[in-house]
Coordinates of C-alpha atoms in Angstrom, one line a residue:
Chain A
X1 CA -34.5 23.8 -6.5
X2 CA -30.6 23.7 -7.4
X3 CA -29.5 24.1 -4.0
X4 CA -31.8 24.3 -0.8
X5 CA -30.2 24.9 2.5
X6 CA -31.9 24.6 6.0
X7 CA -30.8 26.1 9.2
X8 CA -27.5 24.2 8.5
X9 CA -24.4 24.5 11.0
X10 CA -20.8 23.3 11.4
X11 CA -18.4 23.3 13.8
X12 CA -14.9 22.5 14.0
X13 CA -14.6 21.6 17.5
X14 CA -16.3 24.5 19.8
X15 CA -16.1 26.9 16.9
X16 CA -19.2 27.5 14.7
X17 CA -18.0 28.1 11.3
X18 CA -21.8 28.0 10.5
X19 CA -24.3 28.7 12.3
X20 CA -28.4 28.1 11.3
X21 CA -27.7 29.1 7.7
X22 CA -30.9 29.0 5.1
X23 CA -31.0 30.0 1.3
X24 CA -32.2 28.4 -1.9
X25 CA -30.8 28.8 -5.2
X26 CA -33.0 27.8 -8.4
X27 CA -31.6 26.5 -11.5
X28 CA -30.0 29.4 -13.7
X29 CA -29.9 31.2 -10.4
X30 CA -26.4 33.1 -9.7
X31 CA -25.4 33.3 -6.0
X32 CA -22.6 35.4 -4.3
X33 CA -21.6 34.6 -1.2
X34 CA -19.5 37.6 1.0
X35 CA -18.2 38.0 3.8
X36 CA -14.6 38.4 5.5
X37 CA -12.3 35.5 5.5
X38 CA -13.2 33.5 8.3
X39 CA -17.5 34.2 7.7
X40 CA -17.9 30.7 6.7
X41 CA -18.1 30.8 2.7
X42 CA -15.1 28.6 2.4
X43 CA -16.8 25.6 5.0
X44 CA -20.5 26.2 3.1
X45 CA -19.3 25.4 -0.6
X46 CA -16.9 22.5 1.2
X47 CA -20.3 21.4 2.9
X48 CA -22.2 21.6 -0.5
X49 CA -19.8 19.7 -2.6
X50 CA -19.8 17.2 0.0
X51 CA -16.1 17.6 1.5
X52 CA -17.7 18.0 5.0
X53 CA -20.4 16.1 6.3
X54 CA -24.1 17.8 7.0
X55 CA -24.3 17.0 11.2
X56 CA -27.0 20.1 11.7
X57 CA -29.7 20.5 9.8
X58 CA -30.6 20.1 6.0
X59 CA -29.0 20.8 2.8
X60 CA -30.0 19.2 -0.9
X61 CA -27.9 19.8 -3.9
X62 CA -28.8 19.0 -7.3
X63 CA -32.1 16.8 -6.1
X64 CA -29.3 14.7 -3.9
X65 CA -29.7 15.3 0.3
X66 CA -26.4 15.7 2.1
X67 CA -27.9 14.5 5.4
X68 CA -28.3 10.5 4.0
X69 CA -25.2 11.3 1.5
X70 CA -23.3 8.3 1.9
X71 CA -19.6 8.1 1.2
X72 CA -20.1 6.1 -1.8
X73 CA -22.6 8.8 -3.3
X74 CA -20.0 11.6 -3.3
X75 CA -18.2 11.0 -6.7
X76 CA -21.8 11.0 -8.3
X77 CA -22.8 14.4 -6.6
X78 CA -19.7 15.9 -7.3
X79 CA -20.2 15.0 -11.3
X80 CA -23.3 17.4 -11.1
X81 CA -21.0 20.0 -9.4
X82 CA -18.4 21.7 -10.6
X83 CA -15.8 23.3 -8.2
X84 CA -13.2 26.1 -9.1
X85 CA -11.2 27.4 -6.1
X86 CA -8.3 30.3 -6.0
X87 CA -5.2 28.2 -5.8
X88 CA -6.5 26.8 -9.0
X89 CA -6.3 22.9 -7.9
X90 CA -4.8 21.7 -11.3
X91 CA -1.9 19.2 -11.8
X92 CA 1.0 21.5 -13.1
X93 CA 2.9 19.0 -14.6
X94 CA 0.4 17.9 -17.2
X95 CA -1.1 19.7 -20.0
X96 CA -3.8 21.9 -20.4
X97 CA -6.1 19.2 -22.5
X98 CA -5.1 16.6 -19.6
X99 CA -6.2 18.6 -16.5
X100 CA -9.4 19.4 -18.3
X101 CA -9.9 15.9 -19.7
X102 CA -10.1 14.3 -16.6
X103 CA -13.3 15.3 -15.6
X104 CA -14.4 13.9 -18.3
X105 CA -12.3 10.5 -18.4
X106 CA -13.8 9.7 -14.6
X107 CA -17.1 9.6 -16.2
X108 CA -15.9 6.9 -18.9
X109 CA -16.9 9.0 -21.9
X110 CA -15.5 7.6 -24.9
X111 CA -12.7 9.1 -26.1
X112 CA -13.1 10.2 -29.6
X113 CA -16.2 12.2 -27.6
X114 CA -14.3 13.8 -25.2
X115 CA -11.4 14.9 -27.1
X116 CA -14.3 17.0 -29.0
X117 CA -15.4 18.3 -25.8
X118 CA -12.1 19.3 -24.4
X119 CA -11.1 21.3 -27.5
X120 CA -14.0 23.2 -28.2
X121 CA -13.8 24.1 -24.0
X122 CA -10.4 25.1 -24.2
X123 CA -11.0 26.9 -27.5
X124 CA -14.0 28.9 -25.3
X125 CA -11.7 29.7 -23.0
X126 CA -9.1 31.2 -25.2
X127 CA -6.1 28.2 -24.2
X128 CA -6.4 26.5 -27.6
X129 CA -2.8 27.3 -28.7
X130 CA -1.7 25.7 -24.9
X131 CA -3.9 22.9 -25.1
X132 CA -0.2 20.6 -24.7
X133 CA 1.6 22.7 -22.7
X134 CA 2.3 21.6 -19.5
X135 CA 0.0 24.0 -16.7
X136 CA 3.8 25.2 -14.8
X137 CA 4.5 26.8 -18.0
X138 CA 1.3 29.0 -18.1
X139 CA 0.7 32.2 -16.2
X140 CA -2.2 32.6 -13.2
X141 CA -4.9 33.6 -15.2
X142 CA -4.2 30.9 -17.6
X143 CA -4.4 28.7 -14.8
X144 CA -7.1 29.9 -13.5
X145 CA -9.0 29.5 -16.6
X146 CA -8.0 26.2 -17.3
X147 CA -9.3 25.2 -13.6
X148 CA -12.7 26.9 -14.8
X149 CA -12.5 24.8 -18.4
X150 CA -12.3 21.3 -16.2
X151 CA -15.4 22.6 -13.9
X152 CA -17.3 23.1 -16.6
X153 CA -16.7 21.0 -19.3
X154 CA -18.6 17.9 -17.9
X155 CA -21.8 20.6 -18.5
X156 CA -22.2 20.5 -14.4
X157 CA -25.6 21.4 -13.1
X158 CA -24.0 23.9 -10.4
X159 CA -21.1 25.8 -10.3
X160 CA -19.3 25.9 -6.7
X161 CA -16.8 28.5 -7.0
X162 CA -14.3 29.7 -3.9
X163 CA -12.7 33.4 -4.8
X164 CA -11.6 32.3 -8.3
X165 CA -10.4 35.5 -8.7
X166 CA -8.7 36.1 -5.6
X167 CA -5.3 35.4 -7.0
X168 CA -6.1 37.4 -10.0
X169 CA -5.2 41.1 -11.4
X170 CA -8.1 43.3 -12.4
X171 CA -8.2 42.8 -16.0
X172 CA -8.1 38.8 -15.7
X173 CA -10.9 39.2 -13.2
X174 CA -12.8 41.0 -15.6
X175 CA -12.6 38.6 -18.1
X176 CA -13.0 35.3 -16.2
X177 CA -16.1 36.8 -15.1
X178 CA -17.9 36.8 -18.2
X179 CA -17.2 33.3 -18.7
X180 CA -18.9 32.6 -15.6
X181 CA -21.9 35.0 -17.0
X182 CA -21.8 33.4 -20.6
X183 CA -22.0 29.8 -18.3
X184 CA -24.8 31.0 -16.1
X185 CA -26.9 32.2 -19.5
X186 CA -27.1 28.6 -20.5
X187 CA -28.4 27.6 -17.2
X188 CA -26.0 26.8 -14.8
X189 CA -26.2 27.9 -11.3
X190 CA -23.4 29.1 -9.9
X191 CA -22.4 30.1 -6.0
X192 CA -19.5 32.4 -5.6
X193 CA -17.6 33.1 -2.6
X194 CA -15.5 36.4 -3.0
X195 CA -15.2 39.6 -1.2
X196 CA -14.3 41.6 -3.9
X197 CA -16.4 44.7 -4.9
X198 CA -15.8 44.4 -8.6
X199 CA -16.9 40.8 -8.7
X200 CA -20.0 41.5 -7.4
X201 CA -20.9 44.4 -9.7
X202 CA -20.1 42.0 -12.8
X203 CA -23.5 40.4 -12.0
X204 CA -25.8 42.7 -10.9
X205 CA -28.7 40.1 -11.1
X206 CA -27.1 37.9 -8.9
X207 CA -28.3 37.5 -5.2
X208 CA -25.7 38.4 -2.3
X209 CA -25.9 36.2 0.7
X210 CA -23.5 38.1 3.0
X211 CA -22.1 35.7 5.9
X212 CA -20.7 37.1 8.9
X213 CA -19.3 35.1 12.1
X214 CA -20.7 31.8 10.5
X215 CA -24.3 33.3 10.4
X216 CA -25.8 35.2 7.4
X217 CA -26.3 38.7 8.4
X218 CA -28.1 40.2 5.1
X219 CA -29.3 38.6 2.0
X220 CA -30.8 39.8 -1.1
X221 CA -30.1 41.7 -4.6
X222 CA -27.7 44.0 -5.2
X223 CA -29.3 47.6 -5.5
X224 CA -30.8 48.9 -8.9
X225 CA -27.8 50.6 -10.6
X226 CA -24.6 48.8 -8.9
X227 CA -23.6 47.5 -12.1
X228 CA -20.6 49.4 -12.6
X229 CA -18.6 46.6 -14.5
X230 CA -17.8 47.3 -17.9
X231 CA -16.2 43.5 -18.6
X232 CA -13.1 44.8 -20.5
X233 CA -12.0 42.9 -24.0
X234 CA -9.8 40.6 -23.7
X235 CA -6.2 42.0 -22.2
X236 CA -4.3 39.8 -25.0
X237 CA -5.1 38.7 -28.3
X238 CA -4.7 35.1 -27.0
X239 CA -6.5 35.2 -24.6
X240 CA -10.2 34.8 -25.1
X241 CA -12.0 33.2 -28.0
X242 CA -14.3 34.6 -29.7
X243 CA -18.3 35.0 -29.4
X244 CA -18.5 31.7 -31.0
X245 CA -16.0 29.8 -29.5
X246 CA -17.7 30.4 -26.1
X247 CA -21.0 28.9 -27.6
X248 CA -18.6 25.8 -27.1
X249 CA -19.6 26.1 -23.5
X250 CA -23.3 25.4 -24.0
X251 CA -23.8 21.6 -22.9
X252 CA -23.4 19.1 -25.6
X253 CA -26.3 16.3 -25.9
X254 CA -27.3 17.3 -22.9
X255 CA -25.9 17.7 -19.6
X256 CA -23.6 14.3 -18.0
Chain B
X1 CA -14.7 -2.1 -19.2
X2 CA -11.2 -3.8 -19.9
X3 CA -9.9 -0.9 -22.2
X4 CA -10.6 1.6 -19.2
X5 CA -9.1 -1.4 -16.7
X6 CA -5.7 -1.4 -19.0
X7 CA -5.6 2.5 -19.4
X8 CA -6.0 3.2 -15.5
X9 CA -3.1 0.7 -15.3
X10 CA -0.8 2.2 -18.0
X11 CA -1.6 5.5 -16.1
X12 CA 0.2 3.7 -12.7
X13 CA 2.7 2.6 -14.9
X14 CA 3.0 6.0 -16.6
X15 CA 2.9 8.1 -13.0
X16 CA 5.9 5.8 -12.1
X17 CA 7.7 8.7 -13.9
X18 CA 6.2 12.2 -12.3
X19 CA 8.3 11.9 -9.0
X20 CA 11.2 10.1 -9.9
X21 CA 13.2 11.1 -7.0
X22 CA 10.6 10.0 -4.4
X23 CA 9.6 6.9 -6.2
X24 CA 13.9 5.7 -6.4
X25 CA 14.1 6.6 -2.7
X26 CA 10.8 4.4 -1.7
X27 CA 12.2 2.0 -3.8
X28 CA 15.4 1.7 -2.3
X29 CA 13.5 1.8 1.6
X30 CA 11.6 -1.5 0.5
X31 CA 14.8 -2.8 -1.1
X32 CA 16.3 -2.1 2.3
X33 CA 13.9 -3.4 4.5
X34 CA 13.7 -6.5 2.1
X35 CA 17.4 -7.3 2.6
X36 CA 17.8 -7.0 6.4
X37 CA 14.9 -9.4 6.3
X38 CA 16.9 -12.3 3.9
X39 CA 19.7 -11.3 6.3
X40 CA 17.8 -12.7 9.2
X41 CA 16.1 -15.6 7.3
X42 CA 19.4 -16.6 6.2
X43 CA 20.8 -16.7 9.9
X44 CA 17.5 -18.8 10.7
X45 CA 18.2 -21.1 8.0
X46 CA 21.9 -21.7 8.5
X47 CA 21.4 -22.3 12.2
X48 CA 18.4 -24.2 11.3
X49 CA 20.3 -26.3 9.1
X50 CA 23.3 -26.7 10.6
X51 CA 20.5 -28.2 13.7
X52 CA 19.4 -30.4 11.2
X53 CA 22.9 -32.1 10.5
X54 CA 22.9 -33.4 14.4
X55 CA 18.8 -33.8 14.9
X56 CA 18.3 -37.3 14.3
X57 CA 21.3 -39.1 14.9
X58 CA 21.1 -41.4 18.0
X59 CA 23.6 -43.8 19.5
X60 CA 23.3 -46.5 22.2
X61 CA 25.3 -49.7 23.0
X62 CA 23.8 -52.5 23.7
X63 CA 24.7 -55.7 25.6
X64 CA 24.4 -59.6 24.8
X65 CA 23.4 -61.7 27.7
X66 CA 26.4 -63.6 29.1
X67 CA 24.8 -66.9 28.0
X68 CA 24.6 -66.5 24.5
X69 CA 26.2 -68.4 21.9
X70 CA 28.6 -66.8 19.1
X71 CA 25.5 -67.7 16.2
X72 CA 22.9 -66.0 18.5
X73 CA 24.8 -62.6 18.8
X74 CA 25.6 -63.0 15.0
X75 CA 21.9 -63.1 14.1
X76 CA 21.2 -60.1 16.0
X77 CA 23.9 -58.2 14.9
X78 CA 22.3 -59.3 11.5
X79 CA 19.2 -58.0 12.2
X80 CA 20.7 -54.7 13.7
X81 CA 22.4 -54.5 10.5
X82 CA 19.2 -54.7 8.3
X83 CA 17.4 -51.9 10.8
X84 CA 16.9 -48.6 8.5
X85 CA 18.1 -45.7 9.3
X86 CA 21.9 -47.3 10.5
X87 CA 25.3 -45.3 9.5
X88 CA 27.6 -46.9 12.5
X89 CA 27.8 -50.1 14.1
X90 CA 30.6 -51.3 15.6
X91 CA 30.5 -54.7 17.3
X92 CA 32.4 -56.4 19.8
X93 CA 32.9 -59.9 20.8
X94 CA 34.0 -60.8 24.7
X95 CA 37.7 -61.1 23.3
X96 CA 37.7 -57.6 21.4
X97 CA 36.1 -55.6 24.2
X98 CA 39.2 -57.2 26.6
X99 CA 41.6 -55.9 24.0
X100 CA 39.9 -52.7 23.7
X101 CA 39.7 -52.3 27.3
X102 CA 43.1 -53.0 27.7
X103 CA 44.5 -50.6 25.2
X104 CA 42.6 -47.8 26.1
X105 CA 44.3 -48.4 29.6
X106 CA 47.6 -48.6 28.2
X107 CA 50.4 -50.7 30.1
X108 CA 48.0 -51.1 33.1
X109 CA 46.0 -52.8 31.2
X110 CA 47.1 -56.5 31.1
X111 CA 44.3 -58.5 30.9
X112 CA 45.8 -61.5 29.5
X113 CA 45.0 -63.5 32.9
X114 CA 41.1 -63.0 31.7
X115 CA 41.5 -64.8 28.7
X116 CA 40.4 -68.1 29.8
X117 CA 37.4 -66.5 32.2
X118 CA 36.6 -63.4 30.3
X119 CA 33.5 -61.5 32.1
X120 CA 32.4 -59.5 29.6
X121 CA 29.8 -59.9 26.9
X122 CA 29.3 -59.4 23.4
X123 CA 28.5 -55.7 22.5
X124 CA 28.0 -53.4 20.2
X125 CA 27.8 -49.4 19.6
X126 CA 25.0 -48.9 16.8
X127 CA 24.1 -45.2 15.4
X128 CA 21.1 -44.3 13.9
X129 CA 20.2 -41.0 11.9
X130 CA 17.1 -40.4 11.4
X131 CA 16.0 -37.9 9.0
X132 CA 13.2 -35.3 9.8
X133 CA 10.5 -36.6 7.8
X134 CA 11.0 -40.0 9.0
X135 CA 11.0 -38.5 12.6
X136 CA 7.4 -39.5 13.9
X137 CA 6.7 -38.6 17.5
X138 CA 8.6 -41.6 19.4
X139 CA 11.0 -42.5 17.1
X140 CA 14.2 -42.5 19.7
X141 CA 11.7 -44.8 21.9
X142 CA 11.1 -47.0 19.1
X143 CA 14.6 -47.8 18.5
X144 CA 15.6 -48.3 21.7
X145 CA 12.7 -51.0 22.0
X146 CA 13.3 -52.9 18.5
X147 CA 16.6 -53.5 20.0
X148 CA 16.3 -54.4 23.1
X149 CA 13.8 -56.7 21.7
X150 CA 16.2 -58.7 20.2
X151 CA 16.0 -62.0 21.9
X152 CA 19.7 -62.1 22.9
X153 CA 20.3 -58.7 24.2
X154 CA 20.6 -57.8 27.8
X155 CA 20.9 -54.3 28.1
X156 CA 20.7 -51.0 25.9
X157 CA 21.8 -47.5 26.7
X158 CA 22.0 -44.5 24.9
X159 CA 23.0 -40.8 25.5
X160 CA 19.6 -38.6 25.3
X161 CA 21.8 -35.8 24.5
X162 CA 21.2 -35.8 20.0
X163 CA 17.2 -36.7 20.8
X164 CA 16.9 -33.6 23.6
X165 CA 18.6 -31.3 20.9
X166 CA 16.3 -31.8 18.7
X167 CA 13.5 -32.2 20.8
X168 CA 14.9 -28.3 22.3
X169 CA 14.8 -27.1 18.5
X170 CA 11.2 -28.1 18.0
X171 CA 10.4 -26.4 21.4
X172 CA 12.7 -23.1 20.1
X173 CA 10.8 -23.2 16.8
X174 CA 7.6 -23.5 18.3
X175 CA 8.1 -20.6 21.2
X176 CA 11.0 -18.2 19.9
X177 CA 11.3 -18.2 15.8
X178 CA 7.7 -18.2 15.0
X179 CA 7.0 -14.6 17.2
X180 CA 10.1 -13.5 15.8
X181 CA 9.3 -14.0 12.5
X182 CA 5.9 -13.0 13.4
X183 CA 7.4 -9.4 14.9
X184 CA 9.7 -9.7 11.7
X185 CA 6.6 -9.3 9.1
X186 CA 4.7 -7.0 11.4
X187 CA 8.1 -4.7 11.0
X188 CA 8.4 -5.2 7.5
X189 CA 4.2 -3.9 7.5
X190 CA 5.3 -0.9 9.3
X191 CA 8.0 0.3 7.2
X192 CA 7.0 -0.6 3.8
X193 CA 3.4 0.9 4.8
X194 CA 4.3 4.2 6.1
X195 CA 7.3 4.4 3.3
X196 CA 4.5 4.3 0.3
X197 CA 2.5 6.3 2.3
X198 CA 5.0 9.1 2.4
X199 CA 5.5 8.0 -1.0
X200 CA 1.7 9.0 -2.1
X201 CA 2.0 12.7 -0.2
X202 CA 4.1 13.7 -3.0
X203 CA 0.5 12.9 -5.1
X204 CA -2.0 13.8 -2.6
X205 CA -2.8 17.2 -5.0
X206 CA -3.8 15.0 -8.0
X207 CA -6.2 12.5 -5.9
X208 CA -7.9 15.6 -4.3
X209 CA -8.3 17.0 -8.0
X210 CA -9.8 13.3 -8.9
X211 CA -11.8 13.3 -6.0
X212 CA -13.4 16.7 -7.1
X213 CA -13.7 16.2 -10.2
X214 CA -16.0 13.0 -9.2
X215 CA -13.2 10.2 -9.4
X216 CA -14.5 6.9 -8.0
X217 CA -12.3 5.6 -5.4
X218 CA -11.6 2.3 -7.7
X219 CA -10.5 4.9 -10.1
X220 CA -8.5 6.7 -8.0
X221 CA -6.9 3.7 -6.4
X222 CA -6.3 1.0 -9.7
X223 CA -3.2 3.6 -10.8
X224 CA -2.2 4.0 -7.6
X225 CA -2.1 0.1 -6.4
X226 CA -0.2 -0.4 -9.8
X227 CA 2.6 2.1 -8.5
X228 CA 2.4 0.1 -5.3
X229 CA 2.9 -3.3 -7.0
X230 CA 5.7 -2.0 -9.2
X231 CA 7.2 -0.5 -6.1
X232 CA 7.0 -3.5 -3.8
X233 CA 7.8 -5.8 -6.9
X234 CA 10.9 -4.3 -7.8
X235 CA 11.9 -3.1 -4.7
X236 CA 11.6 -6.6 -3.2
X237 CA 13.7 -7.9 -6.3
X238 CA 16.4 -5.0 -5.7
X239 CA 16.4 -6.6 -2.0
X240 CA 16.7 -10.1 -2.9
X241 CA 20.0 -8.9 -5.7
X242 CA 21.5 -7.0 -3.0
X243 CA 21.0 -10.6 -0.8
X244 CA 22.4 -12.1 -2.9
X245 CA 25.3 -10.4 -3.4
X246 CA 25.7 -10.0 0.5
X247 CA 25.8 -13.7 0.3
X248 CA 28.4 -14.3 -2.3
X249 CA 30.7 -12.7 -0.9
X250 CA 30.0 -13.7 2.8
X251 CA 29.2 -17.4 2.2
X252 CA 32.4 -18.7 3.6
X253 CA 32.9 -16.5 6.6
X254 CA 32.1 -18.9 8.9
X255 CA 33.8 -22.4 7.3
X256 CA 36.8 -22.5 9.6
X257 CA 37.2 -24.1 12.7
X258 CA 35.7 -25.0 14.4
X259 CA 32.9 -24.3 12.7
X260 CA 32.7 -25.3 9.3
X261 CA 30.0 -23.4 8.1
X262 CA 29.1 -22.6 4.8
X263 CA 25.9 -20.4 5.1
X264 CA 23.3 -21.3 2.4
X265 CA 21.0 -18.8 0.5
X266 CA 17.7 -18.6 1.1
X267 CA 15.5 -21.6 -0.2
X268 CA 13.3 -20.9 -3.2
X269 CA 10.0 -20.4 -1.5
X270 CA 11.4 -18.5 1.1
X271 CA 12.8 -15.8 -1.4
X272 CA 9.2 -16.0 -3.4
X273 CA 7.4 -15.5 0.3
X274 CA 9.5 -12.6 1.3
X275 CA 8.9 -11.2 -2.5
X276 CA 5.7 -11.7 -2.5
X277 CA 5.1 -10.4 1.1
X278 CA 6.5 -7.1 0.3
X279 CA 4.8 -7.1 -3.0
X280 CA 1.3 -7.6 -1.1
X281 CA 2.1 -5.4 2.1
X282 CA 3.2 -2.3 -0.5
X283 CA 0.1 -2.9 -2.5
X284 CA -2.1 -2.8 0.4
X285 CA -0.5 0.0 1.8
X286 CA -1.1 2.0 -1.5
X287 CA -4.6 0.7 -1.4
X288 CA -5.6 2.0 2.3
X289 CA -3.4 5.1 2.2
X290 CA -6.0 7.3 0.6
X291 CA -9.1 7.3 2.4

């Protein structure tokens, strides 16, 4: 299992931001996570990634436990996990190749390796022609993108993803989507918090765990025939490589 | 191992650049705190040497026994004069104290009916000054007890008044200077420690990314403890300048009467422990500010 969850809870103070959750996610397995803002999504992924502590009950990620995750053990879980959240999280005064490099230079790869690696991500993702342009100078999507080329470039095991697309116009949303689809084909598992409609119907295969007060009210598959995305091309020329360039996004020798 | 080890310190060096503003500003707070600090070592060390001018010196007059012949007192005086330590010593046979007393009494004073019968005895006014290193516990005691060891001499006095001064100054040193500068670095802790803290808000966003992206804390901290060394190092430096220029152009504010007082600049190993101090306090404080 990926990701196994048992009757876990969290509160901040006397509010319950989570209350007896339970799920498991196998590997390859995509995940959405709904709910309004306040359900708990937000403090489940933080739990999972190992920004909050596990106080009530049992979670695993990636064959690590959060309940003996000590502090020192945190870097290594979070180099199995990537994490892409909706105000991007990237430095905006350095370049694209830099923001996506470092998940890779706090691993110590050897350079000559991971300058590889970055370009053939960033030529994936369509940012190949803004590899040294300095993230303030790019648009949202573009920043958005670029925060999904760091999350995945170290070939994580699990994708932890906080409405990536909440800052995002239909068309972008569309498209970042099916990078997060063409990810998932090669084996990644991915959660994904979001509330959006459109998001949900881009992966019809996906499971829905649907939070609501901190407690998870429905779970399951989407209905047979709720696949009503039809993934646009890209909106711009320069925006998305082509079929082969995302191949760049399989895991190379293996996953670090 | 090493080639990571340089590049994580290039990067602190690098990073020096991305907030330029905040980094001048912390900069000039250490450089700040660094010279109010030399300002008040320098008043320590001008008082304290200005103290050390007087501790030491000691003067008592001593007395000859009636009885004793002219040689006697001579070889005394001899030995008084071979004593280390001596920068005074004025003597006075029976004959020059009577014409000493009598001109410090002025007409009054005709003693010229004494000559044949004079009462008083041969004396003399010796000074010691004894420097600090040569200042073993006792050493006013001791001096006063070679000499009135001296097989002629009757009696010895001397004004406790240079020995209780310095005794006081060891006392001050012990009770007052030591907690201030003890409060002193605690202060200089405080302000140099919250100042890089502030400092590191403006980069809390790119230590969260790290931290996400699986950054070890070393790596996380090495760039950011070689921002805090540059900080401290040069703001400390910036400090000790700014001392000094403080100090050329206030060194002879004080040397008039009565005082006299040409204030000195800091010794050597006081500017390198202040340096250093600040050096150390804004590298720890970049070390501990991201937990």
């Amino acid at each position: 299992m990926m990701v196994n969850v048992e009757r876990l809870s969290y509160s901040f103070g006397t509010h319950w931001a989570l209350k007896d959750i339970s799920f498991t996610l196998a590997k390859g397995e995509f995940l959405f996570l709904t709910g309004h803002s306040g359900a708990g999504k937000s403090t489940l992924l933080k739990m999972l990634y190992g920004a909050l502590p596990v106080t009530r009950g049992r979670a695993s990620v990636a064959g690590m436990s959060l309940n003996t995750l000590k502090k020192r053990h945190i870097p290594g879980l979070r180099r199995k996990v990537g994490v892409v959240f909706q105000d991007f999280k990237i430095l905006p005064h350095r370049t694209v190749f830099d923001n996506v490099a470092m998940a890779l230079e706090v691993r110590g790869m050897p350079r000559a390796h991971l300058e590889r690696r970055v370009r053939a991500v960033v030529r994936a993702l369509g940012l190949d022609t803004k590899s040294y342009s300095p993230c303030e100078h790019l648009s949202g999507g573009e920043q958005q993108r670029v925060a999904i080329a760091r999350s995945m470039v170290a070939n994580p095991e699990l994708i932890l993803a906080d409405e990536p697309t909440g800052n995002l116009d239909f068309d972008l949303t569309m498209h970042l989507m099916d990078i997060f689809k063409q990810f998932n084909t090669y084996g990644t598992s991915i959660i994904m918090a979001t509330h959006s409609r459109e998001v949900l119907d881009c992966v019809p295969e996906a499971r829905i765990l649907h939070l609501q007060d901190g407690r998870v009210v429905a779970e399951g598959e989407q209905p047979p025939g709720s696949d009503t995305c039809s993934c646009p091309p890209a909106p711009d020329a320069d925006m998305a490589g082509s079929g082969d360039d995302t191949d760049a996004l399989l895991p190379e020798g293996g996953r670090s | 191992m090493i080639g990571r080890f340089l590049r994580l310190t290039l990067r602190g060096l690098a990073d020096f650049r991305l907030h330029p503003v905040a980094q001048l500003l912390t900069m000039v707070a250490v450089a700040m705190v660094t010279l109010l600090t030399g300002l008040i070592l320098t008043g320590f060390h001008t008082v304290n040497l200005e103290l050390l001018k007087s501790r030491g010196q000691v003067e008592f007059q001593a007395y000859w026994k009636q009885d004793q012949s002219r040689d006697a007192v001579r070889a005394d005086w001899d030995a008084i004069g071979a004593m280390p330590h001596l920068t005074d010593f004025a003597t006075f046979t029976p004959e020059d104290a009577l014409t000493e007393l009598a001109s410090t009494l002025g007409e009054s004073g005709d003693f010229s009916w004494l000559a044949g019968d004079n009462p008083l005895p041969h004396s003399a006014l010796v000074r010691f000054a004894v420097p600090p290193e040569a200042q073993e516990e006792g050493w006013a005691a001791r001096l006063l007890t070679a000499l009135k060891e001296l097989p002629g001499v009757d009696t010895v006095n001397y004004t406790p008044f240079q020995t209780d001064l310095a005794q006081g100054w060891m006392t001050l040193s012990q009770v007052v200077i030591w907690p201030v500068l003890g409060f002193l670095g605690l202060v200089i802790s405080l302000v140099v420690h919250n100042t890089i803290k502030l400092s590191l808000l403006t980069r809390m966003d790119e230590i969260e990314i790290l931290s996400l992206v699986g950054a070890s804390p070393s790596y996380i901290r090495w760039p950011l403890l070689t921002s805090g060394f540059l900080q401290g190092f040069v703001g400390a430096s910036a400090g000790l300048g700014l001392l000094a220029g403080v100090h050329s152009l206030a060194a002879d504010a004080l040397d008039f009467a009565p005082f006299f007082i040409r204030i000195p600049f800091l010794p050597l190993e006081q500017m390198l422990m202040l340096a250093g101090g600040v050096t150390l306090v804004a590298m720890a404080s970049s070390w501990v500010a991201v937990k």
